[in-house]
Short mmCIF file of N, CA and C in Angstrom, two decimals:
data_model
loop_
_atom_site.label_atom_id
_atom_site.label_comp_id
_atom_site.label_asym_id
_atom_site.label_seq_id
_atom_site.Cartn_x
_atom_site.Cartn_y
_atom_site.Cartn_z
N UNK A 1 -14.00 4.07 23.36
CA UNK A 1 -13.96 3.49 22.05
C UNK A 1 -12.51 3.21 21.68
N UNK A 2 -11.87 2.33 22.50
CA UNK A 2 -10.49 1.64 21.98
C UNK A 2 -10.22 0.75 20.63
N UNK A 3 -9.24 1.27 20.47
CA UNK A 3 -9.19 0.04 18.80
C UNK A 3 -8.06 -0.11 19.13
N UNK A 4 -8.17 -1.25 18.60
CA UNK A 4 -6.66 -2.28 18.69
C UNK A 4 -5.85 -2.08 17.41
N UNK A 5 -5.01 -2.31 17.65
CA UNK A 5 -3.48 -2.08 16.66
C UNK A 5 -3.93 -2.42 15.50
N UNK A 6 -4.38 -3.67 15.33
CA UNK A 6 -4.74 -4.04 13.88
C UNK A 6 -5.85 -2.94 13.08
N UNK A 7 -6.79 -2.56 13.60
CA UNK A 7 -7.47 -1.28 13.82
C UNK A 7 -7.10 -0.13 13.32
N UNK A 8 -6.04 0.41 14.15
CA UNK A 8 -5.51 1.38 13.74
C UNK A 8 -4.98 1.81 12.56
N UNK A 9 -4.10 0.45 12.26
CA UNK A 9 -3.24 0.21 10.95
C UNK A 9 -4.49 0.37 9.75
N UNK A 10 -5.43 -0.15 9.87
CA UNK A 10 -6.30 -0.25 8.69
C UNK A 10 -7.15 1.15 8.78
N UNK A 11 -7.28 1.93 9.96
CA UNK A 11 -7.54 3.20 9.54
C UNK A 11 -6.18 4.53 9.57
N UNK A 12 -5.57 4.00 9.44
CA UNK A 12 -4.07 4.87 9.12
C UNK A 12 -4.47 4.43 7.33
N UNK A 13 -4.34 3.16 7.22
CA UNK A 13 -4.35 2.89 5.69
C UNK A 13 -5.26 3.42 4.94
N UNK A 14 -6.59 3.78 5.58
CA UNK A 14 -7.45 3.83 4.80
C UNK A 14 -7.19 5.41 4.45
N UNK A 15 -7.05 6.32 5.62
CA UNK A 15 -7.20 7.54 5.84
C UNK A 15 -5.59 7.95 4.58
N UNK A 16 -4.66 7.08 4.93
CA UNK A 16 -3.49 7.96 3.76
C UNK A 16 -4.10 7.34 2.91
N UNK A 17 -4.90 6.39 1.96
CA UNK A 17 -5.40 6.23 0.67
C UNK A 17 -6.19 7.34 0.10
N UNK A 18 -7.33 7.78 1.32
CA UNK A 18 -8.16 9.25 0.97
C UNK A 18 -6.77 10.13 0.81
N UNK A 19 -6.16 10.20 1.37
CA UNK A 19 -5.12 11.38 0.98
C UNK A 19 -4.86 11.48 0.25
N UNK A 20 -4.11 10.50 -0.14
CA UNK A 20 -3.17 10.59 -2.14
C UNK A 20 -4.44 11.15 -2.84
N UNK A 21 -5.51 10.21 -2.53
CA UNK A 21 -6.32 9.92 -3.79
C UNK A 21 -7.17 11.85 -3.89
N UNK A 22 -7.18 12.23 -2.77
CA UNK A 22 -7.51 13.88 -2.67
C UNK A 22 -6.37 14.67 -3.33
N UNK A 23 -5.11 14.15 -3.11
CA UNK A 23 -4.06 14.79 -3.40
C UNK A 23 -4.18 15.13 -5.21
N UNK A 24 -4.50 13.59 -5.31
CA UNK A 24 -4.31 13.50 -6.96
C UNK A 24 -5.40 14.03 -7.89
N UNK A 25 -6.70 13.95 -7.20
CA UNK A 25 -7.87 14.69 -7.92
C UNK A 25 -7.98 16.00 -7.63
N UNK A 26 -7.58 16.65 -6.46
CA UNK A 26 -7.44 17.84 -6.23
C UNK A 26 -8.36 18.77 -6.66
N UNK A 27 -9.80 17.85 -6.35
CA UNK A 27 -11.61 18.64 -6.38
C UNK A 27 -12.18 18.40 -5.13
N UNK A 28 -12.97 19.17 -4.47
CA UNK A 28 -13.36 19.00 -3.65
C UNK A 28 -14.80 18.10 -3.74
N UNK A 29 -15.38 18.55 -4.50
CA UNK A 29 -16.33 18.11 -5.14
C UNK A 29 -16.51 16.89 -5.28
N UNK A 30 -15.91 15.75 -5.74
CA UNK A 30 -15.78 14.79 -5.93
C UNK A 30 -15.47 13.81 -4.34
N UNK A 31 -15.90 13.04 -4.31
CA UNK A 31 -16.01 11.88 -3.30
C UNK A 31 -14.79 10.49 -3.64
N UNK A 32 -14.45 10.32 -2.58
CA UNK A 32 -13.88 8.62 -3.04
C UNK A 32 -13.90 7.94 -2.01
N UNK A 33 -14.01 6.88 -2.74
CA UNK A 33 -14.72 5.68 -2.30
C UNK A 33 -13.73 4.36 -2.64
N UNK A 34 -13.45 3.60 -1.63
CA UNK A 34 -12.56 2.14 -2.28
C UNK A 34 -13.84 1.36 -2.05
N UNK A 35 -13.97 -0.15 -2.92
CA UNK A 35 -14.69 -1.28 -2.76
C UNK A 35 -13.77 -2.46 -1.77
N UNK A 36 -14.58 -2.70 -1.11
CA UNK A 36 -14.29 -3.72 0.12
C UNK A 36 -12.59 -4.54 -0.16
N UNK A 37 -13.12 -5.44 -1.24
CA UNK A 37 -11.97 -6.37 -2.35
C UNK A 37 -11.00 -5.57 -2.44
N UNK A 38 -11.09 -4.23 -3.05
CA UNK A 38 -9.50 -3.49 -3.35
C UNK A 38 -8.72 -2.97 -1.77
N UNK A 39 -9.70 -2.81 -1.26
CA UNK A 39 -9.20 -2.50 -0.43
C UNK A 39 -8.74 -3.77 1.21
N UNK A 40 -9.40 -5.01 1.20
CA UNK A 40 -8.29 -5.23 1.70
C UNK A 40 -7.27 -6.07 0.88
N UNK A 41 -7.31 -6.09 -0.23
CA UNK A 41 -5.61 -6.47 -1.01
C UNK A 41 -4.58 -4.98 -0.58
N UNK A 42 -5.23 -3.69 -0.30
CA UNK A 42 -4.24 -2.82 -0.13
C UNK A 42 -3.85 -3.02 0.70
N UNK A 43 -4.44 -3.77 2.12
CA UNK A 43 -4.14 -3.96 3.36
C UNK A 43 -2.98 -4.87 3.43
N UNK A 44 -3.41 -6.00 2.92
CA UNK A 44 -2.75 -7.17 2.86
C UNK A 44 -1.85 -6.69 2.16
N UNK A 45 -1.56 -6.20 1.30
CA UNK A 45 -0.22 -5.96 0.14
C UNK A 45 1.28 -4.66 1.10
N UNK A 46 0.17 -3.61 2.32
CA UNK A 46 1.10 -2.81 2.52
C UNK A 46 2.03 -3.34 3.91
N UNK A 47 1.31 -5.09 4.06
CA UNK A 47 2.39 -5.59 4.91
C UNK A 47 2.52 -4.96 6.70
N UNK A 48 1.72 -3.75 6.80
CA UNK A 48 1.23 -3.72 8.62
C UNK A 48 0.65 -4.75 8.72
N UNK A 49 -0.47 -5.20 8.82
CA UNK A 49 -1.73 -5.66 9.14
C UNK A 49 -1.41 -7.74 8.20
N UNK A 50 -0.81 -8.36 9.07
CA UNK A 50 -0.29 -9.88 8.44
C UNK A 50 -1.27 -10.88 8.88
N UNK A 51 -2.92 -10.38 8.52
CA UNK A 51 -3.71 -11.24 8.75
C UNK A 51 -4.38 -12.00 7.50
N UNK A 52 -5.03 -13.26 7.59
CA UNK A 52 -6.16 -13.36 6.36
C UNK A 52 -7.13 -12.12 6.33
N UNK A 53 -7.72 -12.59 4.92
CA UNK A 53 -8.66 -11.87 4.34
C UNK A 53 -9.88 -11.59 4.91
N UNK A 54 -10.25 -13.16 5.89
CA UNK A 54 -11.25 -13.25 6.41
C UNK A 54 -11.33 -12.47 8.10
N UNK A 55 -10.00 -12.01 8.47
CA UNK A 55 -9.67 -11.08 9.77
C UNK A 55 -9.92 -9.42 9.37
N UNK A 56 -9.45 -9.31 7.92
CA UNK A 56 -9.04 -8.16 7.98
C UNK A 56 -10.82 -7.62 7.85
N UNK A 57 -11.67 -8.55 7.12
CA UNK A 57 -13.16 -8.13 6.98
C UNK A 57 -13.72 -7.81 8.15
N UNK A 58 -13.14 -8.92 9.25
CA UNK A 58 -13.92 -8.93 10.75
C UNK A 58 -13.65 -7.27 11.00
N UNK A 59 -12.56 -7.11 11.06
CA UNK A 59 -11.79 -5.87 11.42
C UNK A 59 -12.57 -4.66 11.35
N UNK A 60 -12.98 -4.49 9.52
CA UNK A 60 -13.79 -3.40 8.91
C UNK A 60 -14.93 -3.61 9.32
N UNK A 61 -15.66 -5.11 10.00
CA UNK A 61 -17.21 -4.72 10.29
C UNK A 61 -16.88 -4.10 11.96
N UNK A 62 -15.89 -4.56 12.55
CA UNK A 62 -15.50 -3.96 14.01
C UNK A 62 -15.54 -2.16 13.59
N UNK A 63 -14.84 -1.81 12.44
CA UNK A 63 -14.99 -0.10 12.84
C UNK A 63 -15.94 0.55 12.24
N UNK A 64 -16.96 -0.44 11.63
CA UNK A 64 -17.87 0.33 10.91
C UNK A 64 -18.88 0.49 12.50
N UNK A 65 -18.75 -0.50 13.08
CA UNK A 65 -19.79 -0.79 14.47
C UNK A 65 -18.94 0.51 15.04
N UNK A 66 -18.11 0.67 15.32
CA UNK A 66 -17.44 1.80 16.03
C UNK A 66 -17.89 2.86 14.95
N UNK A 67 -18.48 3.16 13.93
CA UNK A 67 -18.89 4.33 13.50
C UNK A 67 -17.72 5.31 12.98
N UNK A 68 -16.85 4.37 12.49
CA UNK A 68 -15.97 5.17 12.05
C UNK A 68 -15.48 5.06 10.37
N UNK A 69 -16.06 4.25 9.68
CA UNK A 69 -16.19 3.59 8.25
C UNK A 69 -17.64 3.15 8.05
N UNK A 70 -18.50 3.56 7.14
CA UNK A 70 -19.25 2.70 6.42
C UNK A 70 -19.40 2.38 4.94
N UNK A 71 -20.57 1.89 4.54
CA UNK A 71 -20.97 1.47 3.49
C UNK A 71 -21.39 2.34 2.79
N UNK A 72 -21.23 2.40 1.15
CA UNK A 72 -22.36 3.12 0.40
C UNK A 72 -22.09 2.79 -1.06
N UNK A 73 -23.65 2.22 -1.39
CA UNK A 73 -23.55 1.48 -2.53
C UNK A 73 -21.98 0.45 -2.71
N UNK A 74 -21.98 -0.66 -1.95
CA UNK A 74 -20.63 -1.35 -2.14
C UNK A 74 -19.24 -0.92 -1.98
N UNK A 75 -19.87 0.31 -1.10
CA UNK A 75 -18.03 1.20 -1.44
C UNK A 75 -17.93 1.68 0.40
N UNK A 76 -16.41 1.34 0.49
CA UNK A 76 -15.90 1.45 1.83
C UNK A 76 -15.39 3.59 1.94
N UNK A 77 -16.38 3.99 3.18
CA UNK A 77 -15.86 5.42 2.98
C UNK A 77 -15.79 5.51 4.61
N UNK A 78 -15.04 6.49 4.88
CA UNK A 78 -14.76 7.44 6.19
C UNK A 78 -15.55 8.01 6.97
N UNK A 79 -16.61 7.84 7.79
CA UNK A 79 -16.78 9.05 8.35
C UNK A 79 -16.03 10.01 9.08
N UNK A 80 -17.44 10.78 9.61
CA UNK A 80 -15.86 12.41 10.19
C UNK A 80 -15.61 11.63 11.06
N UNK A 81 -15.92 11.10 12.36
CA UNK A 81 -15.08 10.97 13.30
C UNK A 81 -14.16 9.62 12.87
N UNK A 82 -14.50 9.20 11.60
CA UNK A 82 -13.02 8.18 10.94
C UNK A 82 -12.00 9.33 10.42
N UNK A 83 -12.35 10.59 10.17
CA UNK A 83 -11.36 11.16 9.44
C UNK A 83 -10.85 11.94 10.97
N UNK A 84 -11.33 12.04 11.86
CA UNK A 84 -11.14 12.49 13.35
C UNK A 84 -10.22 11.67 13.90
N UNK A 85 -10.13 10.47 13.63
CA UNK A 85 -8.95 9.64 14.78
C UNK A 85 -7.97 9.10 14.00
N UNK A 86 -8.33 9.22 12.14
CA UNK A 86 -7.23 9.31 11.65
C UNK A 86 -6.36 10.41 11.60
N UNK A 87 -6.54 11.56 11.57
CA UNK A 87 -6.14 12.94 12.31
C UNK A 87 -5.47 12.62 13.55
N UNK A 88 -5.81 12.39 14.74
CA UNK A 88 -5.45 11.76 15.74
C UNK A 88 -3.62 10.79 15.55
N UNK A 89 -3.85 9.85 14.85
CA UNK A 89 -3.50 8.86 14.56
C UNK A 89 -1.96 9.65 13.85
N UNK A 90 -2.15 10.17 12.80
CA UNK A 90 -1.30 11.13 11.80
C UNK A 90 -0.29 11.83 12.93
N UNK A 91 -1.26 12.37 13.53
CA UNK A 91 -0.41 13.26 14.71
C UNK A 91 0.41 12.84 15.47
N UNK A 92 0.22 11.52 16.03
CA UNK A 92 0.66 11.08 16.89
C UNK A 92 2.03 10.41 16.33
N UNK A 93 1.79 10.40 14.74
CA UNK A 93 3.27 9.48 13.73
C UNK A 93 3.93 10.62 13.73
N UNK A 94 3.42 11.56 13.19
CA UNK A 94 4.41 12.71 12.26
C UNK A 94 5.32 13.09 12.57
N UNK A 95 5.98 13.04 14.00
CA UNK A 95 7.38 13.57 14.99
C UNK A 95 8.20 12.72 14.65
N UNK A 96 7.63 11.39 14.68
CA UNK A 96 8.80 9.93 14.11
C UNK A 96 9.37 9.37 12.31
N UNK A 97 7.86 10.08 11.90
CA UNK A 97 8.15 9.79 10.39
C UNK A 97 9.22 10.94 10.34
N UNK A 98 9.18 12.41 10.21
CA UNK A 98 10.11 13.84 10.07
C UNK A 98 11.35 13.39 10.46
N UNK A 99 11.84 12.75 11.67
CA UNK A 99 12.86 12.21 12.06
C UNK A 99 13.56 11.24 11.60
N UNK A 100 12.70 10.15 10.89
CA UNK A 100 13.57 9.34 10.29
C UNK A 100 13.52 9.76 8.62
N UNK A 101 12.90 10.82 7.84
CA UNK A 101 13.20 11.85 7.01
C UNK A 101 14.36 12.10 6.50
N UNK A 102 15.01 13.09 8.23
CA UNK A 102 15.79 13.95 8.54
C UNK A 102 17.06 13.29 8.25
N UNK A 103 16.74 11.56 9.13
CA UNK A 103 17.82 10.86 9.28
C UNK A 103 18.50 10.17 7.71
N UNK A 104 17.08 10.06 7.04
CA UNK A 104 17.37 8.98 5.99
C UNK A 104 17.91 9.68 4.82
N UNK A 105 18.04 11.52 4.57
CA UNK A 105 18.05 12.26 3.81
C UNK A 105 19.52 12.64 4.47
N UNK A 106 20.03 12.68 5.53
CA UNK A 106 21.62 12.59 5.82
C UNK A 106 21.59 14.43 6.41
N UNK A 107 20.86 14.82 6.39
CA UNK A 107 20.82 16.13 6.96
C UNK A 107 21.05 16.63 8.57
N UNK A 108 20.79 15.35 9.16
CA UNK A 108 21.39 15.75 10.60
C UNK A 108 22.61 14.33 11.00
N UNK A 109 23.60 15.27 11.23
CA UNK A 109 24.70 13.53 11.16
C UNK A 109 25.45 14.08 12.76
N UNK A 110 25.44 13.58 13.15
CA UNK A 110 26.55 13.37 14.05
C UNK A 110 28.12 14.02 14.37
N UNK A 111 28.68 14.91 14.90
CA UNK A 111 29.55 15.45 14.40
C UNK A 111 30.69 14.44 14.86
N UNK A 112 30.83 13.60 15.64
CA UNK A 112 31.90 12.57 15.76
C UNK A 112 31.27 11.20 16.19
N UNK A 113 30.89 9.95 15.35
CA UNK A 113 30.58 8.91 15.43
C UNK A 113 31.42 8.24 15.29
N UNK A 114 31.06 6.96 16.49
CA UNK A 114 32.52 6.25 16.47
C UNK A 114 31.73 4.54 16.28
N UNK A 115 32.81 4.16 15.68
CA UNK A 115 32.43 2.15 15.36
C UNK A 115 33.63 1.46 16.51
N UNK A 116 32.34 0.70 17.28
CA UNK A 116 33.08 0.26 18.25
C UNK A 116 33.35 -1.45 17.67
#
């Protein structure tokens, strides 16, 4: 079950949207859900994924067939093994995001850099 880049990006996107949006309600209880429309303007707006509207849909019916997003009542949600390879996915960033962190926060510098 390979997914292609464009793929990925839109379940990286989807999976940090459940995040915040867990972050910010901070109930377990409660469910969320984006609608199709908001969500691919999030796509389109966060600038990975530089396709039409009408690609990025193909895209979401490609991972719902992969069983990794579906439908309910009009609303785009995760399943586990979507929240499984976004896990995956997270893991595989988090060594590069920390690093450029590290870098962009000035905390690890160089002790003699030179301009050639």
């Amino acid at each position: 079950m390979a997914l292609t880049t464009k793929q990925k990006h839109m379940l990286f996107i989807l999976g940090e949207y459940y995040k915040k949006e867990r972050d910010r309600l901070k109930k377990d209880f409660l469910d969320i859900a984006i609608s199709k429309p908001v969500f691919i303007d999030l796509v389109l707006s966060s600038g990975l994924v530089s396709k039409k509207s009408r690609a990025v849909y193909k895209n979401l019916e490609m991972l719902e067939e992969k069983r990794l997003i579906y439908y309910e009542n009009r609303m785009l949600k995760m399943t586990d093994r979507g929240f499984k390879r976004f896990r995956e996915l997270e893991d595989a960033i988090s060594p590069y995001l920390t690093v450029m962190r590290i870098i962009r926060a000035g905390k690890a510098k160089a002790k003699k850099s030179q301009t050639i």
